[in-house]
PDB file of C-alpha atoms in Angstrom:
ATOM      1  CA  MET A 143      85.493 184.804 228.680  1.00 62.00           C
ATOM      2  CA  ARG A 144      84.941 188.316 228.172  1.00 72.00           C
ATOM      3  CA  ASP A 145      81.157 187.855 228.331  1.00 73.00           C
ATOM      4  CA  ILE A 146      81.289 186.154 231.394  1.00 78.00           C
ATOM      5  CA  TYR A 147      83.562 188.941 232.950  1.00 80.00           C
ATOM      6  CA  ILE A 148      80.929 191.458 231.842  1.00 81.00           C
ATOM      7  CA  GLN A 149      78.225 189.549 233.567  1.00 86.00           C
ATOM      8  CA  ASP A 150      80.304 189.501 236.728  1.00 85.00           C
ATOM      9  CA  LEU A 151      80.658 193.270 236.495  1.00 88.00           C
ATOM     10  CA  GLU A 152      76.798 193.658 236.169  1.00 88.00           C
ATOM     11  CA  GLY A 153      76.308 191.513 239.235  1.00 87.00           C
ATOM     12  CA  PHE A 154      78.982 193.663 241.046  1.00 90.00           C
ATOM     13  CA  SER A 155      76.847 196.863 240.270  1.00 91.00           C
ATOM     14  CA  ASN A 156      73.699 194.979 241.264  1.00 91.00           C
ATOM     15  CA  LYS A 157      75.130 194.541 244.774  1.00 93.00           C
ATOM     16  CA  LEU A 158      75.599 198.140 244.958  1.00 94.00           C
ATOM     17  CA  SER A 159      71.926 198.764 244.125  1.00 93.00           C
ATOM     18  CA  GLU A 160      71.017 196.209 247.043  1.00 93.00           C
ATOM     19  CA  GLN A 161      73.176 198.288 249.269  1.00 95.00           C
ATOM     20  CA  ALA A 162      71.554 201.463 247.982  1.00 95.00           C
ATOM     21  CA  THR A 163      67.939 200.148 248.788  1.00 93.00           C
ATOM     22  CA  ALA A 164      68.853 199.460 252.338  1.00 93.00           C
ATOM     23  CA  VAL A 165      70.366 202.945 252.766  1.00 94.00           C
ATOM     24  CA  ILE A 166      67.338 204.600 251.291  1.00 94.00           C
ATOM     25  CA  GLU A 167      65.127 202.702 253.809  1.00 92.00           C
ATOM     26  CA  HIS A 168      67.619 203.562 256.750  1.00 91.00           C
ATOM     27  CA  VAL A 169      67.275 207.325 255.801  1.00 93.00           C
ATOM     28  CA  HIS A 170      63.389 207.091 255.507  1.00 92.00           C
ATOM     29  CA  LEU A 171      63.166 205.393 258.808  1.00 90.00           C
ATOM     30  CA  ALA A 172      65.626 207.942 260.383  1.00 91.00           C
ATOM     31  CA  ILE A 173      63.422 210.677 259.503  1.00 91.00           C
ATOM     32  CA  ASN A 174      60.068 209.176 260.256  1.00 89.00           C
ATOM     33  CA  SER A 175      61.587 208.513 263.875  1.00 85.00           C
ATOM     34  CA  PHE A 176      62.261 212.217 264.212  1.00 86.00           C
ATOM     35  CA  ASN A 177      58.606 213.277 263.148  1.00 84.00           C
ATOM     36  CA  GLN A 178      56.951 210.429 265.269  1.00 82.00           C
ATOM     37  CA  TYR A 179      59.317 210.671 268.100  1.00 75.00           C
ATOM     38  CA  ASP A 180      59.861 206.868 267.850  1.00 70.00           C
ATOM     39  CA  ASN A 181      62.564 206.083 270.470  1.00 71.00           C
ATOM     40  CA  GLY A 182      62.705 202.447 269.164  1.00 72.00           C
ATOM     41  CA  ALA A 183      63.787 203.304 265.703  1.00 72.00           C
ATOM     42  CA  ALA A 184      67.633 203.732 266.888  1.00 70.00           C
ATOM     43  CA  LEU A 185      67.893 199.930 267.713  1.00 73.00           C
ATOM     44  CA  GLN A 186      66.022 198.897 264.466  1.00 78.00           C
ATOM     45  CA  LEU A 187      68.351 200.962 262.397  1.00 80.00           C
ATOM     46  CA  LYS A 188      71.470 199.556 264.376  1.00 76.00           C
ATOM     47  CA  GLU A 189      70.496 196.024 263.556  1.00 76.00           C
ATOM     48  CA  ALA A 190      69.748 196.935 260.053  1.00 77.00           C
ATOM     49  CA  ASP A 191      72.946 198.774 259.778  1.00 83.00           C
ATOM     50  CA  GLN A 192      74.780 195.496 259.934  1.00 86.00           C
ATOM     51  CA  LYS A 193      73.411 194.561 256.500  1.00 88.00           C
ATOM     52  CA  ILE A 194      74.606 197.638 254.841  1.00 92.00           C
ATOM     53  CA  ASN A 195      78.073 196.928 256.581  1.00 92.00           C
ATOM     54  CA  GLN A 196      77.985 193.354 255.281  1.00 93.00           C
ATOM     55  CA  LEU A 197      77.139 194.373 251.609  1.00 94.00           C
ATOM     56  CA  ALA A 198      80.041 196.898 251.742  1.00 95.00           C
ATOM     57  CA  ASN A 199      82.301 194.138 252.745  1.00 95.00           C
ATOM     58  CA  GLU A 200      80.927 191.822 250.123  1.00 95.00           C
ATOM     59  CA  ILE A 201      81.559 194.623 247.381  1.00 96.00           C
ATOM     60  CA  GLU A 202      85.027 195.252 248.438  1.00 95.00           C
ATOM     61  CA  LYS A 203      85.862 191.631 248.301  1.00 95.00           C
ATOM     62  CA  GLU A 204      84.353 191.240 244.815  1.00 94.00           C
ATOM     63  CA  ALA A 205      86.296 194.108 243.538  1.00 94.00           C
ATOM     64  CA  TYR A 206      89.438 192.675 244.314  1.00 93.00           C
ATOM     65  CA  ARG A 207      88.521 189.439 242.878  1.00 92.00           C
ATOM     66  CA  LEU A 208      87.516 190.914 239.562  1.00 91.00           C
ATOM     67  CA  ILE A 209      90.724 192.891 239.430  1.00 90.00           C
ATOM     68  CA  ALA A 210      92.640 189.653 240.150  1.00 89.00           C
ATOM     69  CA  LEU A 211      90.648 187.588 237.693  1.00 80.00           C
ATOM     70  CA  GLN A 212      91.968 189.258 234.615  1.00 77.00           C
ATOM     71  CA  GLN A 213      93.553 192.491 233.661  1.00 79.00           C
ATOM     72  CA  PRO A 214      90.538 194.955 233.428  1.00 83.00           C
ATOM     73  CA  VAL A 215      90.592 197.609 230.693  1.00 88.00           C
ATOM     74  CA  ALA A 216      90.565 201.301 231.961  1.00 90.00           C
ATOM     75  CA  GLU A 217      86.758 201.570 231.730  1.00 91.00           C
ATOM     76  CA  ASP A 218      86.227 198.355 233.773  1.00 92.00           C
ATOM     77  CA  LEU A 219      88.714 199.501 236.337  1.00 93.00           C
ATOM     78  CA  ARG A 220      86.915 202.871 236.695  1.00 95.00           C
ATOM     79  CA  LEU A 221      83.546 201.167 237.079  1.00 95.00           C
ATOM     80  CA  ILE A 222      85.189 198.733 239.841  1.00 95.00           C
ATOM     81  CA  PHE A 223      86.745 201.677 241.727  1.00 95.00           C
ATOM     82  CA  THR A 224      83.648 203.833 241.460  1.00 97.00           C
ATOM     83  CA  VAL A 225      81.229 201.109 242.792  1.00 97.00           C
ATOM     84  CA  MET A 226      83.743 200.624 245.770  1.00 96.00           C
ATOM     85  CA  SER A 227      83.950 204.339 246.523  1.00 97.00           C
ATOM     86  CA  ILE A 228      79.930 204.723 246.294  1.00 98.00           C
ATOM     87  CA  SER A 229      79.786 201.718 248.504  1.00 97.00           C
ATOM     88  CA  VAL A 230      81.675 203.329 251.189  1.00 97.00           C
ATOM     89  CA  ASP A 231      79.740 206.696 250.870  1.00 98.00           C
ATOM     90  CA  LEU A 232      76.396 204.754 251.307  1.00 97.00           C
ATOM     91  CA  GLU A 233      77.793 202.960 254.428  1.00 96.00           C
ATOM     92  CA  ARG A 234      78.419 206.415 255.756  1.00 96.00           C
ATOM     93  CA  ILE A 235      75.047 207.662 254.871  1.00 97.00           C
ATOM     94  CA  GLY A 236      73.725 204.530 256.655  1.00 94.00           C
ATOM     95  CA  ASP A 237      75.825 205.557 259.711  1.00 94.00           C
ATOM     96  CA  HIS A 238      74.447 209.157 259.746  1.00 95.00           C
ATOM     97  CA  ALA A 239      70.979 207.780 259.620  1.00 93.00           C
ATOM     98  CA  VAL A 240      71.705 205.708 262.700  1.00 90.00           C
ATOM     99  CA  LEU A 241      73.188 208.891 264.471  1.00 91.00           C
ATOM    100  CA  ILE A 242      69.777 210.868 263.692  1.00 91.00           C
ATOM    101  CA  ALA A 243      67.673 208.121 265.389  1.00 86.00           C
ATOM    102  CA  LYS A 244      69.964 208.087 268.330  1.00 85.00           C
ATOM    103  CA  ASN A 245      69.541 211.741 268.725  1.00 85.00           C
ATOM    104  CA  VAL A 246      65.742 211.185 268.555  1.00 81.00           C
ATOM    105  CA  ASN A 247      66.207 208.690 271.303  1.00 71.00           C
ATOM    106  CA  ARG A 248      68.157 211.252 273.507  1.00 68.00           C
ATOM    107  CA  ALA A 249      64.974 213.359 273.429  1.00 59.00           C
ATOM    108  CA  THR A 250      61.927 212.599 275.424  1.00 49.00           C
ATOM    109  CA  GLU A 251      58.136 212.392 274.877  1.00 50.00           C
ATOM    110  CA  GLU A 252      57.721 215.435 277.153  1.00 44.00           C
ATOM    111  CA  SER A 253      60.147 217.526 275.333  1.00 59.00           C
ATOM    112  CA  GLU A 254      58.322 220.276 273.565  1.00 64.00           C
ATOM    113  CA  LYS A 255      58.943 220.388 269.762  1.00 75.00           C
ATOM    114  CA  ASP A 256      59.882 223.485 268.082  1.00 83.00           C
ATOM    115  CA  GLN A 257      57.763 223.928 265.012  1.00 86.00           C
ATOM    116  CA  ALA A 258      60.000 226.330 263.150  1.00 90.00           C
ATOM    117  CA  LEU A 259      63.040 224.133 263.780  1.00 92.00           C
ATOM    118  CA  THR A 260      61.230 221.064 262.753  1.00 91.00           C
ATOM    119  CA  GLU A 261      60.208 222.565 259.528  1.00 94.00           C
ATOM    120  CA  ILE A 262      63.820 223.428 258.838  1.00 96.00           C
ATOM    121  CA  ILE A 263      64.747 219.804 259.556  1.00 95.00           C
ATOM    122  CA  ASN A 264      62.067 218.233 257.250  1.00 95.00           C
ATOM    123  CA  LYS A 265      62.828 220.746 254.402  1.00 97.00           C
ATOM    124  CA  MET A 266      66.583 219.504 254.633  1.00 97.00           C
ATOM    125  CA  ALA A 267      65.640 215.774 254.980  1.00 96.00           C
ATOM    126  CA  LYS A 268      63.203 216.178 251.906  1.00 96.00           C
ATOM    127  CA  MET A 269      65.993 217.803 249.750  1.00 98.00           C
ATOM    128  CA  VAL A 270      68.609 215.182 250.805  1.00 97.00           C
ATOM    129  CA  PHE A 271      66.033 212.212 250.168  1.00 96.00           C
ATOM    130  CA  GLU A 272      65.325 213.491 246.912  1.00 97.00           C
ATOM    131  CA  MET A 273      69.403 213.878 246.228  1.00 98.00           C
ATOM    132  CA  ILE A 274      69.731 210.102 247.165  1.00 97.00           C
ATOM    133  CA  ASN A 275      67.151 208.913 244.851  1.00 96.00           C
ATOM    134  CA  ASP A 276      68.353 211.102 242.007  1.00 98.00           C
ATOM    135  CA  VAL A 277      72.094 210.181 242.312  1.00 97.00           C
ATOM    136  CA  LEU A 278      71.255 206.555 242.246  1.00 95.00           C
ATOM    137  CA  GLU A 279      69.270 207.108 239.085  1.00 96.00           C
ATOM    138  CA  ALA A 280      72.184 209.229 237.659  1.00 97.00           C
ATOM    139  CA  PHE A 281      74.588 206.352 238.391  1.00 96.00           C
ATOM    140  CA  SER A 282      72.119 203.884 236.784  1.00 94.00           C
ATOM    141  CA  GLU A 283      72.137 206.065 233.736  1.00 95.00           C
ATOM    142  CA  ARG A 284      75.997 206.840 233.922  1.00 95.00           C
ATOM    143  CA  ASP A 285      74.915 210.552 233.518  1.00 97.00           C
ATOM    144  CA  PRO A 286      77.596 212.950 234.639  1.00 97.00           C
ATOM    145  CA  ILE A 287      75.439 215.962 233.712  1.00 98.00           C
ATOM    146  CA  LYS A 288      72.665 215.065 236.177  1.00 98.00           C
ATOM    147  CA  ALA A 289      75.213 214.277 238.747  1.00 98.00           C
ATOM    148  CA  ARG A 290      76.609 217.925 238.432  1.00 98.00           C
ATOM    149  CA  GLU A 291      73.057 219.275 238.826  1.00 98.00           C
ATOM    150  CA  ILE A 292      72.447 217.048 241.945  1.00 98.00           C
ATOM    151  CA  ALA A 293      75.723 218.250 243.575  1.00 98.00           C
ATOM    152  CA  ASP A 294      74.686 221.941 243.071  1.00 97.00           C
ATOM    153  CA  ARG A 295      71.583 221.232 245.311  1.00 98.00           C
ATOM    154  CA  ASP A 296      73.807 220.624 248.203  1.00 97.00           C
ATOM    155  CA  GLU A 297      74.211 224.484 248.659  1.00 97.00           C
ATOM    156  CA  LEU A 298      70.561 224.701 249.401  1.00 97.00           C
ATOM    157  CA  VAL A 299      71.045 222.036 252.269  1.00 98.00           C
ATOM    158  CA  ASP A 300      74.055 223.932 253.609  1.00 97.00           C
ATOM    159  CA  ALA A 301      71.948 227.275 253.624  1.00 98.00           C
ATOM    160  CA  CYS A 302      69.094 225.145 255.616  1.00 98.00           C
ATOM    161  CA  LEU A 303      71.738 224.234 258.021  1.00 98.00           C
ATOM    162  CA  LYS A 304      72.992 227.742 258.588  1.00 98.00           C
ATOM    163  CA  GLN A 305      69.423 228.822 259.155  1.00 97.00           C
ATOM    164  CA  LEU A 306      69.071 226.037 261.776  1.00 96.00           C
ATOM    165  CA  TYR A 307      72.153 227.175 263.705  1.00 96.00           C
ATOM    166  CA  ASN A 308      70.933 230.711 263.816  1.00 96.00           C
ATOM    167  CA  GLU A 309      67.365 229.899 264.853  1.00 93.00           C
ATOM    168  CA  SER A 310      68.648 227.625 267.405  1.00 92.00           C
ATOM    169  CA  ALA A 311      70.964 229.893 268.996  1.00 92.00           C
ATOM    170  CA  LEU A 312      68.388 232.406 269.249  1.00 91.00           C
ATOM    171  CA  ARG A 313      66.199 230.242 271.126  1.00 88.00           C
ATOM    172  CA  MET A 314      69.092 229.066 273.495  1.00 87.00           C
ATOM    173  CA  GLU A 315      70.048 232.421 274.359  1.00 88.00           C
ATOM    174  CA  LYS A 316      66.680 233.380 275.129  1.00 86.00           C
ATOM    175  CA  ASN A 317      65.709 230.257 277.313  1.00 85.00           C
ATOM    176  CA  ARG A 318      68.390 228.098 278.891  1.00 82.00           C
ATOM    177  CA  GLU A 319      65.855 225.229 279.476  1.00 76.00           C
ATOM    178  CA  VAL A 320      65.684 224.502 275.828  1.00 77.00           C
ATOM    179  CA  VAL A 321      69.528 224.106 275.373  1.00 84.00           C
ATOM    180  CA  ASN A 322      69.394 220.328 275.314  1.00 82.00           C
ATOM    181  CA  THR A 323      66.439 220.444 272.777  1.00 83.00           C
ATOM    182  CA  GLY A 324      68.358 222.741 270.574  1.00 86.00           C
ATOM    183  CA  ILE A 325      71.600 220.548 270.768  1.00 89.00           C
ATOM    184  CA  ASN A 326      69.678 217.561 269.565  1.00 89.00           C
ATOM    185  CA  TYR A 327      68.031 219.691 266.612  1.00 92.00           C
ATOM    186  CA  LEU A 328      71.735 220.819 265.547  1.00 94.00           C
ATOM    187  CA  ALA A 329      72.996 217.211 265.809  1.00 94.00           C
ATOM    188  CA  ILE A 330      70.294 215.807 263.516  1.00 94.00           C
ATOM    189  CA  GLY A 331      70.594 218.718 261.193  1.00 96.00           C
ATOM    190  CA  ASN A 332      74.477 218.124 261.011  1.00 97.00           C
ATOM    191  CA  SER A 333      73.772 214.452 260.144  1.00 97.00           C
ATOM    192  CA  ILE A 334      71.434 215.342 257.337  1.00 97.00           C
ATOM    193  CA  GLU A 335      73.873 218.021 255.983  1.00 98.00           C
ATOM    194  CA  ARG A 336      76.616 215.459 255.979  1.00 98.00           C
ATOM    195  CA  ILE A 337      74.371 212.915 254.108  1.00 98.00           C
ATOM    196  CA  GLY A 338      74.236 215.579 251.495  1.00 98.00           C
ATOM    197  CA  ASP A 339      78.109 215.753 251.480  1.00 98.00           C
ATOM    198  CA  TYR A 340      78.309 212.048 250.766  1.00 98.00           C
ATOM    199  CA  VAL A 341      75.780 212.461 248.050  1.00 98.00           C
ATOM    200  CA  THR A 342      77.823 214.972 246.306  1.00 98.00           C
ATOM    201  CA  ASN A 343      80.810 212.505 246.674  1.00 98.00           C
ATOM    202  CA  ILE A 344      78.686 210.027 244.811  1.00 98.00           C
ATOM    203  CA  CYS A 345      78.216 212.730 242.212  1.00 98.00           C
ATOM    204  CA  GLU A 346      81.861 213.074 242.019  1.00 98.00           C
ATOM    205  CA  ARG A 347      82.364 209.242 241.406  1.00 97.00           C
ATOM    206  CA  ILE A 348      79.889 209.309 238.384  1.00 98.00           C
ATOM    207  CA  VAL A 349      81.594 212.158 236.932  1.00 98.00           C
ATOM    208  CA  TYR A 350      84.838 210.211 237.142  1.00 97.00           C
ATOM    209  CA  LEU A 351      83.330 207.060 235.776  1.00 96.00           C
ATOM    210  CA  LYS A 352      82.120 208.602 232.665  1.00 95.00           C
ATOM    211  CA  GLU A 353      84.649 211.356 232.031  1.00 95.00           C
ATOM    212  CA  ALA A 354      87.862 209.716 233.568  1.00 93.00           C
ATOM    213  CA  GLU A 355      88.384 213.075 235.475  1.00 93.00           C
ATOM    214  CA  ILE A 356      88.512 213.606 239.184  1.00 93.00           C
ATOM    215  CA  VAL A 357      86.424 216.514 240.066  1.00 95.00           C
ATOM    216  CA  ASP A 358      85.529 218.564 243.321  1.00 94.00           C
ATOM    217  CA  LEU A 359      81.779 219.283 243.485  1.00 95.00           C
ATOM    218  CA  ASN A 360      81.865 220.532 247.088  1.00 85.00           C
ATOM    219  CA  HIS A 361      81.255 224.088 246.881  1.00 69.00           C
TER     220      HIS A 361
END
């Protein structure tokens, strides 16, 4: 009976991996839409987002089933709660990927791209994309040390967002015609920064899973 339950827990974790794969594709597509001015990505992401939400619902239902099936030991309960929490964070990351594409959609092909601001956005996106991949690896390895290191990187993302705000403000003060463009850049930057925050949340879940300790890794 215990062996069957362990298999169920493994399948439960695998469902999270499926959701994570979909989210990674989401974020990748969103950033590509920004760089390529792909106005069609928003609709594509909105449709794909339904899969992420569906997986989140399946994970939640399976969690309740696993808890009701038998009285899980403390370690099993931590895994169940951790997977549920990470699933919610992944769902929100997917939502912000959709927001990025929507803000790209609000821009027009005629809008002149600001090279400096674009570089800041891409720098943020690269850092966050690496954080997502690394945190999923840390979860797979149940590595709280790696999780803490990943969370520390979020400070660099925050610093880039501050730089983006400063640079955008300077441009909008000098030229009122670029206000809408500046707002779009800031909205995209905010979504990327929020994704970094959700990755940090996942880092906290990993520490809880292995150390049975609730920590705050948001600096």
